[in-house]
Amino acid sequence: MLRKFRIVIWIIVALAGAGLAFLLLRPASSGPPQSQQIEMVDFGGPFTLTGSDGKPFSSTRLEGKPYAIFFGFTHCPDVCPTTLARMVRLREQLGASGERLQILFVTVDPERDGPAEVGKYAELFDATVTGLTGSLAQIEQVKKKYGIFSRKVPSEGGDYSVDHTATVLLFDSRGEFTGTIAQEEGDQAAIAKLQRIVA
Amino acid sequence: LLIPPVLFRAATAAAVFLLASCSSGEQPADIAVGQAWTRETVAGQTSAAAYFSITNRGGRSDRLVLVSSPLAKAASLHSSSSEGGVARMRPIADGLAIPAGGSAEFKPGGNHVMLTGLSQPLKAGTSSELRLRFERSGERRVELRVLDAAASGGEPRSHSGH
């Protein structure tokens, strides 16, 4: 009887101790990391895709170069060409320092956009816009790394369009994510962000 | 001050006539469409977007209901929008109203005409035609110029031939 009582007491003590430990440790372990997660959303990282020549394109080719990466698809008639045209125009406005800036166009529609399609599309804007595609799995992986959302939307005639993140992501020459350029953002703010990575 | 009765009657009649002519019947819609432009395309691209502006100086609203161009099998009104950085493109159902005394801007990243089933790649420096049908004002035909792909809405860059 006494033994049973002692066991119950010990169980209560153990539970109280665990509860106290949880209460004491919780702020320390979940407080700061939460805010850190919000501040340190880290996009990017190494990838291998396919270039317009049909050969693998490794992100190691970007080492030491600042770059802007944009995801879209070649059947996109409005937002994609508008964004790429804008990036090319902004790069020109940077002057000589802008020449270092790489502009990458990655398709979110690899089923329709093969190497030839992304290559020709990229050439429309500038010889130095790099068009990239890959297998479905490769594209999914890169989308995930860069925080890109995309979803097919059926349109008339059995065709489809693709809803997709149209924000341009910026990386400095060390490959560090430095910020984004949104569609609705003014040129002045965009130029300032670009100047920081090409400097 | 005495106003001769004849003059008074004449003035009253004139006032009534003026008031009546002001309120009688609305003025018709008066639709004008500015020059339209689109971007060059490469083989493989099946669609392109066309941009222009419409003004209605008239006293009645009108509605753009149908668009066509010899460049494409079909043309339809679309709208691009962005929510949380995600770009979406959707057809505009039932045409687009142009209010009396108002205007509509078809521009990159917003409303546009989507040309689908391009018969051949569009070449910068060439031009074609865009036909717009309005509910009340009938058809308007405007020149549709193909600009360099690097052209953007606000600041279209010079294109080949200039």
Tab-separated table of C-alpha atoms in Angstrom:
chain	number	residue	atom	x	y	z
A	1	MET	CA	0.000	0.000	0.000
A	2	LEU	CA	2.684	2.414	1.048
A	3	ARG	CA	4.789	1.304	-1.927
A	4	LYS	CA	1.953	1.999	-4.338
A	5	PHE	CA	1.464	5.416	-2.777
A	6	ARG	CA	5.142	6.171	-3.131
A	7	ILE	CA	5.053	5.255	-6.834
A	8	VAL	CA	2.068	7.546	-7.409
A	9	ILE	CA	3.880	10.383	-5.640
A	10	TRP	CA	6.961	9.869	-7.813
A	11	ILE	CA	4.826	9.862	-10.954
A	12	ILE	CA	3.250	13.164	-9.877
A	13	VAL	CA	6.688	14.644	-9.144
A	14	ALA	CA	7.995	13.454	-12.520
A	15	LEU	CA	5.019	14.929	-14.383
A	16	ALA	CA	5.329	18.233	-12.526
A	17	GLY	CA	9.030	18.323	-13.304
A	18	ALA	CA	8.433	17.613	-16.977
A	19	GLY	CA	5.738	20.310	-17.089
A	20	LEU	CA	8.037	22.829	-15.416
A	21	ALA	CA	10.876	21.966	-17.757
A	22	PHE	CA	8.548	22.352	-20.743
A	23	LEU	CA	7.343	25.757	-19.514
A	24	LEU	CA	10.884	26.935	-18.841
A	25	LEU	CA	12.392	25.644	-22.040
A	26	ARG	CA	9.582	26.513	-24.411
A	27	PRO	CA	10.271	30.249	-24.717
A	28	ALA	CA	13.946	29.589	-25.219
A	29	SER	CA	13.530	26.963	-27.900
A	30	SER	CA	10.536	28.227	-29.860
A	31	GLY	CA	10.665	31.991	-29.419
A	32	PRO	CA	13.752	33.251	-31.226
A	33	PRO	CA	13.890	30.543	-33.915
A	34	GLN	CA	10.367	31.485	-34.997
A	35	SER	CA	11.285	35.088	-35.677
A	36	GLN	CA	14.527	33.976	-37.261
A	37	GLN	CA	12.603	31.782	-39.665
A	38	ILE	CA	10.589	34.764	-40.822
A	39	GLU	CA	13.636	36.953	-41.342
A	40	MET	CA	15.845	34.324	-42.859
A	41	VAL	CA	13.688	32.805	-45.578
A	42	ASP	CA	16.484	31.459	-47.648
A	43	PHE	CA	15.810	30.969	-51.336
A	44	GLY	CA	18.122	29.456	-53.850
A	45	GLY	CA	20.845	26.869	-53.703
A	46	PRO	CA	22.620	24.676	-56.217
A	47	PHE	CA	20.666	23.192	-59.101
A	48	THR	CA	21.120	21.435	-62.392
A	49	LEU	CA	18.738	22.168	-65.249
A	50	THR	CA	18.923	21.947	-69.032
A	51	GLY	CA	20.197	24.833	-71.157
A	52	SER	CA	18.905	25.869	-74.559
A	53	ASP	CA	21.616	23.701	-76.146
A	54	GLY	CA	20.050	20.623	-74.531
A	55	LYS	CA	23.070	20.176	-72.254
A	56	PRO	CA	22.974	20.238	-68.457
A	57	PHE	CA	23.226	23.714	-66.984
A	58	SER	CA	24.725	23.700	-63.510
A	59	SER	CA	24.304	26.596	-61.120
A	60	THR	CA	28.092	26.489	-60.638
A	61	ARG	CA	28.205	28.514	-63.875
A	62	LEU	CA	26.720	31.407	-61.921
A	63	GLU	CA	29.496	31.448	-59.337
A	64	GLY	CA	30.905	34.928	-58.875
A	65	LYS	CA	28.098	36.537	-60.872
A	66	PRO	CA	25.049	38.403	-59.589
A	67	TYR	CA	21.848	37.091	-61.084
A	68	ALA	CA	18.109	37.690	-61.346
A	69	ILE	CA	15.938	34.612	-61.765
A	70	PHE	CA	12.399	34.612	-63.132
A	71	PHE	CA	10.023	31.686	-63.571
A	72	GLY	CA	7.441	31.682	-66.371
A	73	PHE	CA	6.467	29.858	-69.554
A	74	THR	CA	6.810	30.649	-73.250
A	75	HIS	CA	3.061	30.448	-73.959
A	76	CYS	CA	2.547	33.292	-71.500
A	77	PRO	CA	1.750	36.323	-73.679
A	78	ASP	CA	1.501	39.121	-71.145
A	79	VAL	CA	3.182	38.928	-67.742
A	80	CYS	CA	6.287	36.924	-68.796
A	81	PRO	CA	7.395	39.035	-71.763
A	82	THR	CA	6.547	42.190	-69.808
A	83	THR	CA	8.736	41.088	-66.901
A	84	LEU	CA	11.657	39.931	-69.047
A	85	ALA	CA	11.502	43.094	-71.163
A	86	ARG	CA	11.530	45.129	-67.991
A	87	MET	CA	14.521	43.271	-66.549
A	88	VAL	CA	16.478	43.840	-69.754
A	89	ARG	CA	15.546	47.536	-69.723
A	90	LEU	CA	16.526	47.888	-66.051
A	91	ARG	CA	19.833	46.178	-66.702
A	92	GLU	CA	20.543	48.675	-69.489
A	93	GLN	CA	19.776	51.505	-67.103
A	94	LEU	CA	22.452	50.196	-64.727
A	95	GLY	CA	25.065	51.071	-67.319
A	96	ALA	CA	28.393	49.260	-67.470
A	97	SER	CA	27.976	47.604	-64.071
A	98	GLY	CA	24.770	45.973	-65.334
A	99	GLU	CA	26.735	43.859	-67.778
A	100	ARG	CA	27.649	41.496	-64.958
A	101	LEU	CA	24.007	40.788	-64.169
A	102	GLN	CA	22.767	37.422	-65.425
A	103	ILE	CA	19.055	37.164	-66.194
A	104	LEU	CA	17.702	33.614	-65.965
A	105	PHE	CA	14.349	32.482	-67.280
A	106	VAL	CA	13.209	29.097	-65.946
A	107	THR	CA	10.094	27.508	-67.406
A	108	VAL	CA	7.374	26.208	-65.083
A	109	ASP	CA	5.907	24.398	-68.097
A	110	PRO	CA	8.596	21.872	-69.110
A	111	GLU	CA	6.017	19.740	-70.936
A	112	ARG	CA	5.639	22.381	-73.636
A	113	ASP	CA	8.941	24.200	-73.204
A	114	GLY	CA	11.912	22.141	-74.283
A	115	PRO	CA	15.467	23.505	-74.660
A	116	ALA	CA	14.739	24.952	-78.130
A	117	GLU	CA	11.598	26.750	-76.926
A	118	VAL	CA	13.184	28.383	-73.886
A	119	GLY	CA	16.276	29.248	-75.928
A	120	LYS	CA	14.404	31.008	-78.724
A	121	TYR	CA	12.129	32.738	-76.241
A	122	ALA	CA	15.048	34.065	-74.222
A	123	GLU	CA	16.739	35.326	-77.396
A	124	LEU	CA	13.710	37.465	-78.131
A	125	PHE	CA	14.682	39.706	-75.263
A	126	ASP	CA	18.415	39.675	-75.184
A	127	ALA	CA	21.272	37.371	-76.033
A	128	THR	CA	22.204	37.327	-72.361
A	129	VAL	CA	18.886	36.117	-71.005
A	130	THR	CA	19.471	32.447	-70.234
A	131	GLY	CA	16.517	30.163	-70.882
A	132	LEU	CA	16.373	26.996	-68.791
A	133	THR	CA	14.178	23.907	-68.702
A	134	GLY	CA	14.460	20.416	-67.267
A	135	SER	CA	12.552	17.285	-66.383
A	136	LEU	CA	9.330	17.686	-64.413
A	137	ALA	CA	11.164	16.478	-61.306
A	138	GLN	CA	14.059	18.895	-61.809
A	139	ILE	CA	11.721	21.838	-62.321
A	140	GLU	CA	9.708	20.886	-59.221
A	141	GLN	CA	12.891	20.733	-57.186
A	142	VAL	CA	14.109	24.143	-58.366
A	143	LYS	CA	10.658	25.671	-57.827
A	144	LYS	CA	10.746	24.429	-54.267
A	145	LYS	CA	14.218	25.840	-53.632
A	146	TYR	CA	13.218	29.235	-54.974
A	147	GLY	CA	9.792	29.338	-53.332
A	148	ILE	CA	7.911	29.336	-56.629
A	149	PHE	CA	4.263	28.387	-56.941
A	150	SER	CA	2.721	27.277	-60.221
A	151	ARG	CA	-0.490	25.599	-61.246
A	152	LYS	CA	-1.963	24.687	-64.621
A	153	VAL	CA	-5.286	26.275	-65.452
A	154	PRO	CA	-7.344	24.866	-68.342
A	155	SER	CA	-8.355	27.413	-70.970
A	156	GLU	CA	-10.614	27.250	-74.016
A	157	GLY	CA	-9.822	24.757	-76.744
A	158	GLY	CA	-8.223	22.142	-74.488
A	159	ASP	CA	-5.291	24.471	-73.970
A	160	TYR	CA	-3.930	25.573	-70.648
A	161	SER	CA	-2.375	28.557	-68.996
A	162	VAL	CA	-0.188	28.513	-65.897
A	163	ASP	CA	-0.693	30.606	-62.779
A	164	HIS	CA	2.758	31.214	-61.357
A	165	THR	CA	4.852	33.327	-59.035
A	166	ALA	CA	6.000	36.236	-61.188
A	167	THR	CA	8.318	37.824	-58.654
A	168	VAL	CA	11.941	38.165	-59.755
A	169	LEU	CA	14.447	36.836	-57.198
A	170	LEU	CA	17.827	38.526	-56.835
A	171	PHE	CA	21.147	36.945	-55.839
A	172	ASP	CA	24.521	38.575	-55.333
A	173	SER	CA	27.821	37.326	-56.708
A	174	ARG	CA	28.277	35.066	-53.658
A	175	GLY	CA	24.980	33.398	-54.478
A	176	GLU	CA	23.245	34.975	-51.480
A	177	PHE	CA	19.565	35.813	-51.810
A	178	THR	CA	19.223	39.598	-51.454
A	179	GLY	CA	15.612	40.372	-52.282
A	180	THR	CA	12.899	40.423	-54.903
A	181	ILE	CA	11.452	42.669	-57.578
A	182	ALA	CA	7.670	42.560	-57.666
A	183	GLN	CA	5.616	43.268	-60.770
A	184	GLU	CA	3.959	46.322	-59.304
A	185	GLU	CA	7.158	47.752	-57.872
A	186	GLY	CA	8.437	51.035	-59.303
A	187	ASP	CA	11.568	51.187	-61.461
A	188	GLN	CA	13.425	53.338	-58.950
A	189	ALA	CA	13.169	50.796	-56.127
A	190	ALA	CA	14.013	47.979	-58.525
A	191	ILE	CA	17.124	49.774	-59.820
A	192	ALA	CA	18.324	50.391	-56.257
A	193	LYS	CA	18.057	46.661	-55.490
A	194	LEU	CA	19.913	45.753	-58.668
A	195	GLN	CA	22.654	48.302	-57.984
A	196	ARG	CA	23.330	46.602	-54.669
A	197	ILE	CA	24.027	43.224	-56.272
A	198	VAL	CA	26.045	44.413	-59.255
A	199	ALA	CA	28.219	46.814	-57.239
B	1	LEU	CA	-38.337	97.486	-63.987
B	2	LEU	CA	-41.001	96.571	-66.507
B	3	ILE	CA	-40.405	93.910	-69.109
B	4	PRO	CA	-42.688	94.163	-72.142
B	5	PRO	CA	-44.991	91.103	-72.186
B	6	VAL	CA	-43.868	90.119	-75.690
B	7	LEU	CA	-40.235	90.073	-74.670
B	8	PHE	CA	-41.080	88.138	-71.505
B	9	ARG	CA	-42.900	85.470	-73.485
B	10	ALA	CA	-40.057	85.215	-75.985
B	11	ALA	CA	-37.514	84.834	-73.198
B	12	THR	CA	-39.598	82.144	-71.522
B	13	ALA	CA	-39.934	80.256	-74.792
B	14	ALA	CA	-36.192	80.498	-75.371
B	15	ALA	CA	-35.472	79.231	-71.868
B	16	VAL	CA	-37.856	76.301	-72.275
B	17	PHE	CA	-36.340	75.477	-75.636
B	18	LEU	CA	-32.799	75.564	-74.215
B	19	LEU	CA	-33.688	73.351	-71.271
B	20	ALA	CA	-35.486	70.894	-73.533
B	21	SER	CA	-32.590	70.632	-75.958
B	22	CYS	CA	-30.183	69.973	-73.116
B	23	SER	CA	-32.119	67.115	-71.612
B	24	SER	CA	-33.664	65.653	-74.735
B	25	GLY	CA	-32.121	62.312	-75.677
B	26	GLU	CA	-28.598	61.249	-74.654
B	27	GLN	CA	-25.722	61.816	-76.961
B	28	PRO	CA	-24.544	58.619	-78.589
B	29	ALA	CA	-21.363	56.845	-77.510
B	30	ASP	CA	-18.335	58.319	-79.236
B	31	ILE	CA	-15.674	55.626	-79.308
B	32	ALA	CA	-12.085	56.197	-80.368
B	33	VAL	CA	-9.381	53.524	-80.278
B	34	GLY	CA	-5.706	54.435	-80.160
B	35	GLN	CA	-3.023	52.641	-82.116
B	36	ALA	CA	-2.550	49.064	-80.984
B	37	TRP	CA	0.732	47.211	-80.480
B	38	THR	CA	1.928	43.704	-79.771
B	39	ARG	CA	5.313	42.016	-79.391
B	40	GLU	CA	7.320	39.999	-81.841
B	41	THR	CA	7.187	36.235	-81.257
B	42	VAL	CA	9.282	33.204	-82.125
B	43	ALA	CA	8.168	29.929	-83.686
B	44	GLY	CA	6.539	27.803	-81.036
B	45	GLN	CA	4.800	30.684	-79.339
B	46	THR	CA	1.139	30.351	-80.179
B	47	SER	CA	-0.162	33.491	-78.569
B	48	ALA	CA	0.600	37.169	-78.128
B	49	ALA	CA	-0.998	40.043	-76.249
B	50	ALA	CA	-2.226	43.241	-77.904
B	51	TYR	CA	-2.475	46.581	-76.122
B	52	PHE	CA	-4.274	49.856	-76.889
B	53	SER	CA	-6.540	52.410	-75.281
B	54	ILE	CA	-10.188	53.203	-75.839
B	55	THR	CA	-11.852	56.514	-75.052
B	56	ASN	CA	-15.551	57.234	-75.050
B	57	ARG	CA	-16.223	60.968	-75.403
B	58	GLY	CA	-19.914	60.387	-75.893
B	59	GLY	CA	-22.781	60.593	-73.461
B	60	ARG	CA	-23.649	56.903	-73.438
B	61	SER	CA	-21.678	53.930	-72.266
B	62	ASP	CA	-20.659	51.300	-74.762
B	63	ARG	CA	-19.242	47.824	-74.570
B	64	LEU	CA	-16.353	46.164	-76.367
B	65	VAL	CA	-17.745	42.747	-77.226
B	66	LEU	CA	-15.608	41.176	-79.928
B	67	VAL	CA	-12.044	41.436	-81.205
B	68	SER	CA	-10.313	39.897	-84.190
B	69	SER	CA	-7.141	40.203	-86.224
B	70	PRO	CA	-5.932	38.650	-89.459
B	71	LEU	CA	-2.803	37.618	-87.523
B	72	ALA	CA	-4.595	35.115	-85.308
B	73	LYS	CA	-7.217	32.410	-85.489
B	74	ALA	CA	-8.920	33.856	-82.451
B	75	ALA	CA	-8.717	36.891	-80.232
B	76	SER	CA	-10.227	37.274	-76.800
B	77	LEU	CA	-10.268	39.723	-73.933
B	78	HIS	CA	-8.100	38.695	-71.012
B	79	SER	CA	-7.055	40.195	-67.753
B	80	SER	CA	-3.831	39.580	-65.853
B	81	SER	CA	-3.758	40.100	-62.137
B	82	SER	CA	-1.328	39.423	-59.347
B	83	GLU	CA	-2.102	38.200	-55.868
B	84	GLY	CA	0.657	37.516	-53.400
B	85	GLY	CA	3.172	37.596	-56.235
B	86	VAL	CA	1.276	34.948	-58.219
B	87	ALA	CA	0.300	36.084	-61.706
B	88	ARG	CA	-3.007	34.901	-63.105
B	89	MET	CA	-4.587	35.369	-66.491
B	90	ARG	CA	-8.321	34.979	-66.968
B	91	PRO	CA	-10.762	35.647	-69.798
B	92	ILE	CA	-13.022	38.678	-69.409
B	93	ALA	CA	-16.569	37.392	-69.798
B	94	ASP	CA	-19.299	39.430	-71.513
B	95	GLY	CA	-17.031	42.104	-72.928
B	96	LEU	CA	-15.736	45.258	-71.328
B	97	ALA	CA	-17.862	48.342	-70.575
B	98	ILE	CA	-16.526	51.738	-71.630
B	99	PRO	CA	-18.446	54.279	-69.544
B	100	ALA	CA	-19.735	57.549	-70.986
B	101	GLY	CA	-16.902	60.060	-70.891
B	102	GLY	CA	-14.556	57.308	-69.709
B	103	SER	CA	-11.741	55.217	-71.074
B	104	ALA	CA	-10.222	51.761	-70.886
B	105	GLU	CA	-6.530	51.023	-70.926
B	106	PHE	CA	-5.268	47.735	-72.313
B	107	LYS	CA	-1.704	47.508	-71.050
B	108	PRO	CA	0.982	45.015	-70.018
B	109	GLY	CA	0.132	43.226	-66.786
B	110	GLY	CA	-3.533	44.253	-66.974
B	111	ASN	CA	-6.316	43.944	-69.507
B	112	HIS	CA	-5.186	42.813	-72.927
B	113	VAL	CA	-6.383	41.129	-76.073
B	114	MET	CA	-4.945	37.665	-76.354
B	115	LEU	CA	-4.268	36.656	-79.927
B	116	THR	CA	-4.271	32.871	-80.143
B	117	GLY	CA	-3.406	30.541	-82.980
B	118	LEU	CA	-0.893	32.872	-84.609
B	119	SER	CA	-0.621	31.987	-88.285
B	120	GLN	CA	3.113	32.733	-88.205
B	121	PRO	CA	5.671	34.308	-85.863
B	122	LEU	CA	5.163	38.063	-85.544
B	123	LYS	CA	8.084	40.112	-86.831
B	124	ALA	CA	9.108	43.406	-85.257
B	125	GLY	CA	8.590	46.349	-87.577
B	126	THR	CA	5.615	44.844	-89.391
B	127	SER	CA	2.023	45.810	-88.846
B	128	SER	CA	-1.428	44.368	-89.267
B	129	GLU	CA	-4.917	45.241	-88.151
B	130	LEU	CA	-7.030	44.869	-85.029
B	131	ARG	CA	-10.816	44.943	-85.382
B	132	LEU	CA	-12.895	45.830	-82.392
B	133	ARG	CA	-16.650	45.447	-82.266
B	134	PHE	CA	-18.652	47.625	-79.906
B	135	GLU	CA	-22.217	46.950	-78.862
B	136	ARG	CA	-23.440	50.408	-79.877
B	137	SER	CA	-20.747	51.991	-82.001
B	138	GLY	CA	-20.134	49.066	-84.318
B	139	GLU	CA	-16.695	48.200	-85.621
B	140	ARG	CA	-13.446	50.114	-85.285
B	141	ARG	CA	-10.315	49.078	-87.158
B	142	VAL	CA	-6.898	50.175	-85.977
B	143	GLU	CA	-3.346	49.494	-87.006
B	144	LEU	CA	-1.665	46.779	-84.949
B	145	ARG	CA	2.098	47.300	-84.859
B	146	VAL	CA	4.529	44.564	-83.950
B	147	LEU	CA	7.220	45.944	-81.666
B	148	ASP	CA	10.552	44.594	-80.501
B	149	ALA	CA	9.954	42.059	-77.701
B	150	ALA	CA	11.921	44.209	-75.306
B	151	ALA	CA	9.211	46.874	-75.688
B	152	SER	CA	7.236	47.468	-72.544
B	153	GLY	CA	3.972	49.266	-72.044
B	154	GLY	CA	5.080	52.476	-70.427
B	155	GLU	CA	8.208	53.004	-72.400
B	156	PRO	CA	8.046	51.156	-75.696
B	157	ARG	CA	11.550	51.018	-77.030
B	158	SER	CA	12.404	51.876	-80.581
B	159	HIS	CA	12.070	48.936	-82.884
B	160	SER	CA	13.588	47.895	-86.168
B	161	GLY	CA	12.925	50.313	-88.996
B	162	HIS	CA	13.334	53.396	-86.783
